[in-house]
Coordinates of C-alpha atoms and ligand atoms in Angstrom, one line a residue:
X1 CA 10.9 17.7 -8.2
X2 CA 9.1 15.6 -5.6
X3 CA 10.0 12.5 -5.5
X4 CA 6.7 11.2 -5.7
X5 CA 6.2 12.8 -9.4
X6 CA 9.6 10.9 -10.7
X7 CA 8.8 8.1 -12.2
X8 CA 10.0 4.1 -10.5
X9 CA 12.9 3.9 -13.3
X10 CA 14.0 7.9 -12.5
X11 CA 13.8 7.2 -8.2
X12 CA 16.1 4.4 -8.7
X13 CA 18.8 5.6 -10.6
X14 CA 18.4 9.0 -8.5
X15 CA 19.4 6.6 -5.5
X16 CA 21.8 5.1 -7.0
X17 CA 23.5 8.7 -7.7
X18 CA 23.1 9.6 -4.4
X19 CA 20.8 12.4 -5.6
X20 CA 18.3 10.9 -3.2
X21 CA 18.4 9.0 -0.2
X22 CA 15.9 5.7 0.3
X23 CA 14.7 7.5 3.6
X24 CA 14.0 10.0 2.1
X25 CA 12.0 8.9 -1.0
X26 CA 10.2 6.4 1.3
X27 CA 9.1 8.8 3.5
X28 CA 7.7 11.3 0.8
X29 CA 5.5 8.7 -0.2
X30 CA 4.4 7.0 3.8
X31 CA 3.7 11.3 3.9
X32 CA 1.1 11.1 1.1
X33 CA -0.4 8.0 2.4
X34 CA -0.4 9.4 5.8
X35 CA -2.3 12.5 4.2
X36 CA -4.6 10.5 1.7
X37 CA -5.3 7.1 2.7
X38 CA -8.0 8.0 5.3
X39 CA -10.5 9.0 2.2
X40 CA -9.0 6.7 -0.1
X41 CA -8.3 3.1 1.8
X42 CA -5.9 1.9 -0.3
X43 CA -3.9 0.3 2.3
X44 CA -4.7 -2.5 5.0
X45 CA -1.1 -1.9 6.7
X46 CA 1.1 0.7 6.2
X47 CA 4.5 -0.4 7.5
X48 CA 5.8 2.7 8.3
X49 CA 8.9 1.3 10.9
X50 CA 9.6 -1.2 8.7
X51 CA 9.6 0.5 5.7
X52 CA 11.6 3.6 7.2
X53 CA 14.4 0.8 8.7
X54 CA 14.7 -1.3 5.2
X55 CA 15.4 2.3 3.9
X56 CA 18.0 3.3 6.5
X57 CA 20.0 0.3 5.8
X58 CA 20.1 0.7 1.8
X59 CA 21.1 4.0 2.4
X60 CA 24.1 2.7 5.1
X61 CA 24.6 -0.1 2.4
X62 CA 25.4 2.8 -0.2
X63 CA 27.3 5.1 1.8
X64 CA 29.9 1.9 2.8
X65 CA 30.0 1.5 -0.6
X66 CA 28.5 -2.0 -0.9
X67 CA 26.6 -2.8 -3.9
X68 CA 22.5 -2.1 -3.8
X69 CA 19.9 -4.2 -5.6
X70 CA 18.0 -3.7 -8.9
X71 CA 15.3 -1.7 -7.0
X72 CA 17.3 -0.2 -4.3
X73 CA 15.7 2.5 -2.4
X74 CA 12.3 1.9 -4.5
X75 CA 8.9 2.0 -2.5
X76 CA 6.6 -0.9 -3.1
X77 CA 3.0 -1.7 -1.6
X78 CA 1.8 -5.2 -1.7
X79 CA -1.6 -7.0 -2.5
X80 CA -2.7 -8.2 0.3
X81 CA -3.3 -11.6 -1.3
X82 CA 0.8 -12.1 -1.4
X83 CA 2.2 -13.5 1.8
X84 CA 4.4 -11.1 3.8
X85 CA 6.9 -12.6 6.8
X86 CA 5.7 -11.0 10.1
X87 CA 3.2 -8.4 8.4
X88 CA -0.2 -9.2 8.5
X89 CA -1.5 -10.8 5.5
X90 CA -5.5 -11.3 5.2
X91 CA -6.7 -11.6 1.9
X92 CA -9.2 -8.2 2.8
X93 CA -11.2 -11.5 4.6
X94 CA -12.1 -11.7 7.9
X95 CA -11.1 -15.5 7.6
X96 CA -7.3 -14.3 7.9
X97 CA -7.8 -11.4 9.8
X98 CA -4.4 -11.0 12.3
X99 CA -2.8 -13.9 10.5
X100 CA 1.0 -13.6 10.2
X101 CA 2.7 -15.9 7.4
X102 CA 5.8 -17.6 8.8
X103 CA 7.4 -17.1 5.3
X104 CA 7.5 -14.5 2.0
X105 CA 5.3 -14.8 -1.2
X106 CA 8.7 -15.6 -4.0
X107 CA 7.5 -12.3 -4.9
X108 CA 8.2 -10.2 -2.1
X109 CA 11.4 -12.7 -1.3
X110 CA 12.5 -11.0 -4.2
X111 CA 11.5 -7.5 -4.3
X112 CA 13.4 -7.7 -0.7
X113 CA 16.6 -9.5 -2.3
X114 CA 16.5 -6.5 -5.3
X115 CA 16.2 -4.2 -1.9
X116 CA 13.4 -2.9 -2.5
X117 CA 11.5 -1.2 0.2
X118 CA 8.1 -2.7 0.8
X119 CA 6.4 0.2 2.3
X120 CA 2.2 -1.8 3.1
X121 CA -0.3 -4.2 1.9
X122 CA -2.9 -2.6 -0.2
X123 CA -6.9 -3.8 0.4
X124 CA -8.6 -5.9 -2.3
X125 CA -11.8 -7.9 -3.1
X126 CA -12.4 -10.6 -0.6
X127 CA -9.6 -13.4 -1.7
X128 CA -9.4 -11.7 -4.7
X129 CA -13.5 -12.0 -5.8
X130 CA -14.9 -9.0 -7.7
X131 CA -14.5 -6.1 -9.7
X132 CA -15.5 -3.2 -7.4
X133 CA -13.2 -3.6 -4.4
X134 CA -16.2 -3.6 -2.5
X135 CA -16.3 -7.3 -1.3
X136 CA -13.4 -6.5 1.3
X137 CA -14.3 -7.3 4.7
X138 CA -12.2 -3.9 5.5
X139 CA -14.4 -1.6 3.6
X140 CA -14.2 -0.4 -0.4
X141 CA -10.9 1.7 -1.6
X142 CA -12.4 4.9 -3.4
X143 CA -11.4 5.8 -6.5
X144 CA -8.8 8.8 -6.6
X145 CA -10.3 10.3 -10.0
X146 CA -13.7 10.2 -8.4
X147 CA -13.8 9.3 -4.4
X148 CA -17.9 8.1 -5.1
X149 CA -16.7 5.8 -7.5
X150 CA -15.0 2.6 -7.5
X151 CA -11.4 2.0 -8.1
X152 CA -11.9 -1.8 -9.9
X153 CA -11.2 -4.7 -8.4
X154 CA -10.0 -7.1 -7.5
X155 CA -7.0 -5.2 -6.8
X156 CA -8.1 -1.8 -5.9
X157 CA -6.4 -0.7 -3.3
X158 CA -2.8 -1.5 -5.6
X159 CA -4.4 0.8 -8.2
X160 CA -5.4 3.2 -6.1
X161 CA -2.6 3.6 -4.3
X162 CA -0.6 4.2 -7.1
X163 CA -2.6 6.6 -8.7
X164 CA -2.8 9.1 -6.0
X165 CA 0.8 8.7 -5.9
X166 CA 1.2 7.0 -2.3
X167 CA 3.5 4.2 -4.0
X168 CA 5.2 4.6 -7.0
X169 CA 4.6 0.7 -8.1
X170 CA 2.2 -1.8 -6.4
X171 CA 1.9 -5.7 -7.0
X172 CA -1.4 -6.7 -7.6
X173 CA -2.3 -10.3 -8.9
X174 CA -5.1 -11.0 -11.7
X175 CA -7.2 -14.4 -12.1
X176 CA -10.1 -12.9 -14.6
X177 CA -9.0 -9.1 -14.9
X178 CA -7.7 -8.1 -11.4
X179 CA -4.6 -6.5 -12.9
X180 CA -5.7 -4.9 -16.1
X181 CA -9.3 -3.9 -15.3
X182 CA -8.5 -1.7 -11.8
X183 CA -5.5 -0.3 -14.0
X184 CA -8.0 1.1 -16.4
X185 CA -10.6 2.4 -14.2
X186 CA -7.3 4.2 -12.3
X187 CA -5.7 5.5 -15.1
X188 CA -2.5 3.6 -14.6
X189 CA -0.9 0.5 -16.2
X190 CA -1.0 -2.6 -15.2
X191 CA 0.8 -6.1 -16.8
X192 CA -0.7 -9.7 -16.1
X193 CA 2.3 -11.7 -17.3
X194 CA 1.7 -15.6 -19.0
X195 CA 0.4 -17.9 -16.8
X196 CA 3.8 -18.9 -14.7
X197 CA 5.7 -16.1 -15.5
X198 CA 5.7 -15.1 -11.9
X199 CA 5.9 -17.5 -9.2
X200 CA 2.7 -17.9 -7.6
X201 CA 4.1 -19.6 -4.5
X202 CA 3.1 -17.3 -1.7
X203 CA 0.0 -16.0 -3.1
X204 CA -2.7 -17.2 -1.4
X205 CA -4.5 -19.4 -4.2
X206 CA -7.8 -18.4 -5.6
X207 CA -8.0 -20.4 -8.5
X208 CA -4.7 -21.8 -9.5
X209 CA -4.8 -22.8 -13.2
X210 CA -5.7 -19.0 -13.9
X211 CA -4.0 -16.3 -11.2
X212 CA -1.3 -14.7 -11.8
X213 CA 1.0 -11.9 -10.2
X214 CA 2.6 -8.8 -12.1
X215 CA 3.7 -5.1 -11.6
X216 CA 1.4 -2.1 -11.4
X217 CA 3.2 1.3 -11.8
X218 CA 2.4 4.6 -13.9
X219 CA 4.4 4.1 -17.0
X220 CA 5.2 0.4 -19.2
X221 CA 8.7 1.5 -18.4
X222 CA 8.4 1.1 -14.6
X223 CA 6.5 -2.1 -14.8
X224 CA 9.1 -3.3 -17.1
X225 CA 11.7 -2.6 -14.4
X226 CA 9.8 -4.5 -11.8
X227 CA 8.8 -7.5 -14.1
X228 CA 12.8 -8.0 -14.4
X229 CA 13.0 -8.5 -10.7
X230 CA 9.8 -10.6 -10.1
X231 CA 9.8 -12.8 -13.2
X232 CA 11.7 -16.3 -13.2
X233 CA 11.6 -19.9 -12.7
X234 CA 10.8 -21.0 -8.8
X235 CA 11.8 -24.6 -8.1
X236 CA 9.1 -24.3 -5.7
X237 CA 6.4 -23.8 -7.6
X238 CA 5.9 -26.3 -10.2
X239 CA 3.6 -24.4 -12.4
X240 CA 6.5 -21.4 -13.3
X241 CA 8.3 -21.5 -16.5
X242 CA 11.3 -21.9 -16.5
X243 CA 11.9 -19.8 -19.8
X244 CA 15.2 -17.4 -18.9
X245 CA 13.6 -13.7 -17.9
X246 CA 14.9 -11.4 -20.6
X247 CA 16.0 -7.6 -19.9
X248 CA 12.7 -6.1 -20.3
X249 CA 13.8 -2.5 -19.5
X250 CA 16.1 -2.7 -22.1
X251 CA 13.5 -4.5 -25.1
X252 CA 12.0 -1.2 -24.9
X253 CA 13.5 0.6 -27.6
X254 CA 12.9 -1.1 -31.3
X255 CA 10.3 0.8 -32.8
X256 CA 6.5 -0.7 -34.0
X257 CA 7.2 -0.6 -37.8
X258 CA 5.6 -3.7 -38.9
X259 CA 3.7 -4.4 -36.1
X260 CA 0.3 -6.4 -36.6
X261 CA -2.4 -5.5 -34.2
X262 CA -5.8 -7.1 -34.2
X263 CA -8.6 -5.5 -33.4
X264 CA -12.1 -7.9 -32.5
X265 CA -15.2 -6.8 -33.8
X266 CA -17.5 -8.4 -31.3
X267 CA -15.7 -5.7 -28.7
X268 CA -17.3 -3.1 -30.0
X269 CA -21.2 -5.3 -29.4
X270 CA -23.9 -2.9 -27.7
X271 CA -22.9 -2.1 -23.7
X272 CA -19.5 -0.5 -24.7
X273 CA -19.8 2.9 -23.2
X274 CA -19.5 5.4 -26.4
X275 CA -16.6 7.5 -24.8
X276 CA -14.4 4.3 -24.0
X277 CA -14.9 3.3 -27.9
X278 CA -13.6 6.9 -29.1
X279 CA -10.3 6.5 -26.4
X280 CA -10.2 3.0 -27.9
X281 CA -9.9 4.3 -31.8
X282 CA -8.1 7.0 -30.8
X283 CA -5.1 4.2 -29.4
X284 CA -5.7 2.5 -32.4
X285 CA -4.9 5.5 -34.5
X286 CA -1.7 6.4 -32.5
X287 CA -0.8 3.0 -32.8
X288 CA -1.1 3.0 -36.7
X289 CA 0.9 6.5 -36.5
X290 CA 3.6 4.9 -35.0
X291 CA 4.1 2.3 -37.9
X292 CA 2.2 -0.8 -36.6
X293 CA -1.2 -2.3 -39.3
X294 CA -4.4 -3.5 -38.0
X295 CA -6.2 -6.3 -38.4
X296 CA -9.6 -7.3 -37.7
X297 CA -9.5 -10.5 -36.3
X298 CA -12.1 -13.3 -34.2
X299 CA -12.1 -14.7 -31.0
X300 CA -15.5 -16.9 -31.7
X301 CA -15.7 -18.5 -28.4
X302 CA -14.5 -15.6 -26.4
X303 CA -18.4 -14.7 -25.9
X304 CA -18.4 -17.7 -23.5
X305 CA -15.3 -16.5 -21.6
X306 CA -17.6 -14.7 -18.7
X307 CA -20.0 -18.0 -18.2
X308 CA -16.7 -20.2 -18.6
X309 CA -15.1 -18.4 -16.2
X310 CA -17.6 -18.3 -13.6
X311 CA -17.5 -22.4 -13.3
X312 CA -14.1 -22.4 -13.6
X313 CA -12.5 -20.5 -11.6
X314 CA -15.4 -20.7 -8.3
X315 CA -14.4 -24.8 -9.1
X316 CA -11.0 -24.0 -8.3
X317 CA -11.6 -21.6 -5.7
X318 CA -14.0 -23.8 -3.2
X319 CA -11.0 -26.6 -3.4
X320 CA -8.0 -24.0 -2.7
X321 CA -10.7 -22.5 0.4
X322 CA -11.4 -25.8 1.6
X323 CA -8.4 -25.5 4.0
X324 CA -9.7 -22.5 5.9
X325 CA -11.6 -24.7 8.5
X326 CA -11.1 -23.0 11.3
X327 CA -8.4 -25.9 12.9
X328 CA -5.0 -24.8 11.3
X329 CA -5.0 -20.9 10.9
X330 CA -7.1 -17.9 10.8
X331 CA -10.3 -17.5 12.1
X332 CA -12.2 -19.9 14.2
X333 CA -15.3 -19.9 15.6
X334 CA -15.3 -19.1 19.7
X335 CA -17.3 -22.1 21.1
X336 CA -18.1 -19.6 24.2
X337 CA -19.4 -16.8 21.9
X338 CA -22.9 -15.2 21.8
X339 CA -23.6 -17.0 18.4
X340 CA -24.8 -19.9 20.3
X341 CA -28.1 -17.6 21.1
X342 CA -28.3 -16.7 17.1
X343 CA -28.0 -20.7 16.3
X344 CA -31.6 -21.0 14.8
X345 CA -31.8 -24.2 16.8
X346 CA -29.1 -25.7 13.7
X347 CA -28.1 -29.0 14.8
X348 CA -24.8 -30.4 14.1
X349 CA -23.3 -33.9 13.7
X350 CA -20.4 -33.1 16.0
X351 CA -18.9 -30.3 18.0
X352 CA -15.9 -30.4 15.6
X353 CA -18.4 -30.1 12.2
X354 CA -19.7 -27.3 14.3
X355 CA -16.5 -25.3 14.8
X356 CA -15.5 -26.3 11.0
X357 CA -19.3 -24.0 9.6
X358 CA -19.3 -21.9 12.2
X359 CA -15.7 -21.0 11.4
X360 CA -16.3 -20.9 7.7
X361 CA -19.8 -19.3 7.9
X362 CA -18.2 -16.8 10.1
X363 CA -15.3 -15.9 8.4
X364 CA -16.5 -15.8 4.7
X365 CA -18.1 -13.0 3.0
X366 CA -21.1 -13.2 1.0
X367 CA -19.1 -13.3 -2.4
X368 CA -17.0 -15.9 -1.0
X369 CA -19.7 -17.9 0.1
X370 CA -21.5 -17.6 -3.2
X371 CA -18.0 -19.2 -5.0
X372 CA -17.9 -21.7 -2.9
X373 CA -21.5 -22.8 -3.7
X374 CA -21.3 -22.4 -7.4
X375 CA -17.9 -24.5 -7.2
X376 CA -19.0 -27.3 -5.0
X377 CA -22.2 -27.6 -6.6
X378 CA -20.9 -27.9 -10.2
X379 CA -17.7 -30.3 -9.0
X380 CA -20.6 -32.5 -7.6
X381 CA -21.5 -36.1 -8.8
X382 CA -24.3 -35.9 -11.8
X383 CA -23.3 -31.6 -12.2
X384 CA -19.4 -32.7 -13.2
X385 CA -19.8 -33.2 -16.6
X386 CA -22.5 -30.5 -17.3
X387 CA -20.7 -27.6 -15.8
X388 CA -17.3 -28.0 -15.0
X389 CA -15.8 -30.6 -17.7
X390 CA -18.0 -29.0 -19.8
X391 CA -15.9 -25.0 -19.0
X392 CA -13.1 -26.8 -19.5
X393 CA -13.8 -27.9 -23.1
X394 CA -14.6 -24.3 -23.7
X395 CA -11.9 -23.1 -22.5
X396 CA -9.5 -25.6 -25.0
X397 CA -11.6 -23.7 -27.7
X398 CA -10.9 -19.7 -26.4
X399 CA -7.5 -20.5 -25.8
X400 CA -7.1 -22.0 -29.7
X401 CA -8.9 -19.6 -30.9
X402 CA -5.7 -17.3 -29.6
X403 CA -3.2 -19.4 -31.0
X404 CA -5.0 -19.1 -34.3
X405 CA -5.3 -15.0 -34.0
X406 CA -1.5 -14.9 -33.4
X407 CA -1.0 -16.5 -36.5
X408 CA -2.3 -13.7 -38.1
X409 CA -1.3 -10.7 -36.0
X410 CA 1.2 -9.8 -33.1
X411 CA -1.2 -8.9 -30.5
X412 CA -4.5 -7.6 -29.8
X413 CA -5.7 -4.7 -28.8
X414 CA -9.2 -3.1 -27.3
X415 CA -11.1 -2.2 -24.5
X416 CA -10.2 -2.9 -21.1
X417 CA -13.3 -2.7 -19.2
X418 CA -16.6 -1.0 -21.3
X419 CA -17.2 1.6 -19.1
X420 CA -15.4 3.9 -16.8
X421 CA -15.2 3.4 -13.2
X422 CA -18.8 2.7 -12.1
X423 CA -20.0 4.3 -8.8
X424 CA -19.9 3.1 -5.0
X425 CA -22.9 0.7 -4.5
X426 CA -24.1 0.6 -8.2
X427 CA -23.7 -3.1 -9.2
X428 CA -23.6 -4.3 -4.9
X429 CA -27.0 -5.8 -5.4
X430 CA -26.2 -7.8 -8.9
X431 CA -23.8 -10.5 -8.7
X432 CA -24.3 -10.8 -12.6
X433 CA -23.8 -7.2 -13.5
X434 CA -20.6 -7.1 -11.7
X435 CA -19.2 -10.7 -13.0
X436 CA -20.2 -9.1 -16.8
X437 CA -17.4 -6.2 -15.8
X438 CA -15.3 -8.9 -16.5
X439 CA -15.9 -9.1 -20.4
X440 CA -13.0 -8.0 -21.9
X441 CA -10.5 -9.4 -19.4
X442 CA -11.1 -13.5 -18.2
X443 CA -10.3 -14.9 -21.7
X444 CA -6.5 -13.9 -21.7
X445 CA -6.4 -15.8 -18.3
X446 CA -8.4 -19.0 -19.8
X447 CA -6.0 -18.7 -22.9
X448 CA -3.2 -18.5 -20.3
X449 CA -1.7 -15.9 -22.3
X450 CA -0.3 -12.3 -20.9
X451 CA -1.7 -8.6 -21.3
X452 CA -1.2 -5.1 -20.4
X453 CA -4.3 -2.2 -20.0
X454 CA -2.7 1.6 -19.9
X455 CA -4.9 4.9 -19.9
X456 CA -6.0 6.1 -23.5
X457 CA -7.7 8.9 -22.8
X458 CA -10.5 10.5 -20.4
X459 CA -14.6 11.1 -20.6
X460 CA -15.8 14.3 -20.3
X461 CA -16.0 13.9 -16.9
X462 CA -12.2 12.9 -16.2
X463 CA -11.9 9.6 -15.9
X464 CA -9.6 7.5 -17.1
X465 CA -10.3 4.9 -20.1
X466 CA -8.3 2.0 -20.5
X467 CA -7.0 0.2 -23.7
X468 CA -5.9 -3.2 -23.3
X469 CA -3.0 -5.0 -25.6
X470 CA -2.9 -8.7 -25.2
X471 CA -0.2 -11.1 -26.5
X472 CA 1.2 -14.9 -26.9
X473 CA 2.8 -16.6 -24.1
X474 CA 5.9 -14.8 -23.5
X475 CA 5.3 -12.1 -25.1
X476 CA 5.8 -9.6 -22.3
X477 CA 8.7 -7.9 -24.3
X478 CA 6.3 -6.8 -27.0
X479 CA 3.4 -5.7 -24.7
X480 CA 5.6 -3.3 -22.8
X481 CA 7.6 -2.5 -25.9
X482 CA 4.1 -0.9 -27.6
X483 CA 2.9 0.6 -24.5
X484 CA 6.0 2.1 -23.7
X485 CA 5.9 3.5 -27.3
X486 CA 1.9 4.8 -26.6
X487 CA 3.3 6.4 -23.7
X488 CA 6.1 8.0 -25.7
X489 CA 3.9 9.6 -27.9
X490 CA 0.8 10.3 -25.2
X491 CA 0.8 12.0 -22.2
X492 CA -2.0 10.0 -20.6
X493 CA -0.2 8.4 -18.4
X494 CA 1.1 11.5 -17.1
X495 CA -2.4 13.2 -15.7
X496 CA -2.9 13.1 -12.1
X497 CA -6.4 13.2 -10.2
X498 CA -7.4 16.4 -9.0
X499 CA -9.2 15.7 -6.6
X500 CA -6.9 14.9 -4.0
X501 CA -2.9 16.9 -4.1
Ligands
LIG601 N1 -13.5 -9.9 -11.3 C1 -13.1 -11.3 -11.5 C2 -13.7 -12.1 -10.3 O1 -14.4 -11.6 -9.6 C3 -11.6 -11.4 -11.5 C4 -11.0 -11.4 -10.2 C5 -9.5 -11.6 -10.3 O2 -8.9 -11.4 -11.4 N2 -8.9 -11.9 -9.2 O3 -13.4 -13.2 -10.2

């Protein structure tokens, strides 16, 4: 077999038996990305030196019989939101493009101290705004089931990259949906862990009270093994739990018998794309097969989730952006440049407010921009109360709403996203149409709670559907204990795109 059909958990453990060498896994996978990224676009940096020399060492670690991390030998590709020591890390802005971080995301300082092989960072929506992928300043990532369409967003290029098999797990990091809905639309799975289950130190903050980081990988099982290594308290971040990270790989194995799932009715409203609602019954009938009851149960406020969302989180984000100005890091705006002819005769209180918008209005994408509007305008005096205190009222409600569903049942289950992926260019021109892509997946970040989105089945035109399990805080066990079971049972997971070999 190829090492890029075994699965994360198999690669390991074939390292560890020496059945496989680090190199050589690593460089079966910087093959297929050397082969498929220039129609796919997954990555922003491939590290291929780097990569190779992390690999070389494991292997020389092995050989002198030293002991090996919990991911030894395993390749991993990087959201490029996640701050990387000495490799480029630019958010897929302009605003950061050629920055260096002088230290690692706690993330990657541990994927490193489990040696694992960090093999690129993978392209994304502009600081981690949209749906589609297409808001990076470095072009869209394609979708391997379907290169015209798009992969998901906000991180794509994770997804993708993992689909076509170029990494066998990516990191990807998920504020409204980034995880989960890119997972479904890529037929692969994808965990966003509690709020603070992950470190967020490192990640370049889009809107702190909601993002989070977690594992995306072909199988529960895989992302189960990563979780283990990324999960845990970080004195450094205040905001982590500091709730003991349990041995997820090995919670897998208790059947569902007596498991209550809930199922919302108001998921199934008009705009829910037919073939996504037959995968979605069909999960819910596996899931019933494999001993577990459903339940119908309500979210009342979770129709507010989009609009709450959408003050919330660009509130947060045009705080966290502030501090690109153009006078610490990243880009700034070259005083000599020919932008001076294109100045429409702007005047501006000083030189340094000058280089500050110039910088900023430079640097930003139109996405980013728009955030930053919405944000300052409903944190201003007279708009505070109306909008944002307002969100944040609403959001007490969704996330009791929650609390009061898993009184009643274990988790939830549904849709992911309500249609498969959408083509290249199709929702570009609507900033509303994309932010409603969002449905299904912003209320679990309000709530603060965790889910996981896996592939249930295929349209007729084969692509991927996604079903999405959400749980309590800490809950994590569970989720990947009932997908791993799906994936026991299905063989979903297990389809690879034809399109590309
Ligand atoms: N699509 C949502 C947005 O545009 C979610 C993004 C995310 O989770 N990072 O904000």
């Amino acid at each position: 077999m190829q090492p890029a059909e075994l699965s994360a958990v198999d690669l390991v453990a074939a390292i560890r038996q020496g059945d496989l060498t680090a190199v050589q896994c690593t460089e079966a996978f910087l093959e297929r990305v050397a082969r498929l990224d220039g129609s796919i676009n997954a990555f922003l940096k491939v590290d291929r030196e780097g990569a190779l020399a992390t690999a070389a060492a494991i292997d020389a670690r092995r050989k002198a019989g030293k002991p090996l991390g919990a991911l030894a030998g395993l390749p991993v590709a990087v959201k490029d939101a996640l701050c990387t020591r000495d490799l480029p890390t630019t958010c897929a802005s302009k605003m950061l493009a050629g920055f260096r971080p002088p230290y690692d995301a706690d993330t990657v300082a541990r994927l490193r101290a489990a040696d694992a092989v960090i093999v690129g960072k993978t392209n994304m929506d502009e600081f981690a705004m949209g749906g589609s992928n297409e808001n990076s300043a470095f072009g869209p990532v394609k979708n391997p089931w379907d290169l015209a369409r798009a992969p998901g967003g906000s991180s794509g290029g994770s997804a993708a990259c993992v689909a076509a098999d170029m990494a066998p797990v990516a990191i990807g990091s998920d504020t409204g949906g980034s995880i989960r809905q890119p997972a479904g639309l890529c037929g692969i799975t994808g965990l966003k862990p509690t709020y603070g289950r992950v470190s967020r130190r490192g990640l370049v903050a889009f809107a702190s009270s909601l993002d989070q980081i977690g594992p995306m990988a072909r199988s529960a099982a895989d992302c189960a093994l990563v979780l283990e290594t990324i999960a845990g308290h970080d004195p450094l971040d205040s905001t982590s739990l500091a709730a003991d990270v349990p041995r997820y790989t090995e919670l897998l194995e208790q059947p569902l018998t007596g498991l209550r799932i809930g199922r919302v009715a108001d998921h199934y409203a008009a705009g829910l794309d037919p073939e996504v609602k037959r995968g979605v019954d069909e999960a819910f009938a596996v899931f019933e097969a494999a001993g577990a009851t459903i339940h119908e149960v309500e979210l009342p406020h979770a129709k507010y989730g989009v609009p709450t969302y959408y003050l919330i989180a660009p509130c947060e984000a045009s705080s966290n952006l502030a501090r690109f100005d153009g006078a610490h890091y990243g880009h700034r705006s070259n005083p000599e440049g020919s932008h001076r002819a294109g100045s429409g005769g702007q005047a501006f209180e000083s030189p340094l407010v000058e280089m500050y918008c110039r910088s900023r209005g430079e640097g930003f994408g139109p996405e980013v921009k728009r955030r930053i509007m919405l944000g300052t305008y409903a944190l201003s005096a007279g708009y505070y109360d109306a909008y944002y205190a307002k969100a944040l009222k609403v959001r007490r409600l969704i996330r009791q709403d929650y609390l009061d569903a898993f009184e009643r049942v274990d988790l939830i289950g549904g849709p992911v996203s309500a249609t498969p992926a959408f083509k290249l260019g199709e929702k570009t021109g609507d900033p509303l149409a994309m932010y409603l892509v969002d449905l299904y997946t912003v209320a679990t970040n309000l709530a603060g709670v965790g889910g996981i989105s896996f592939p249930c089945g295929f349209t007729r035109g084969g692509l991927p559907v996604g079903f999405q399990l959400q749980g309590p805080a800490l809950a994590e066990p569970l989720l990947l204990r009932a997908a791993d079971r799906f994936q026991r049972l299905t063989d979903w997971h297990l389809r690879r795109p034809k399109q590309i070999a």
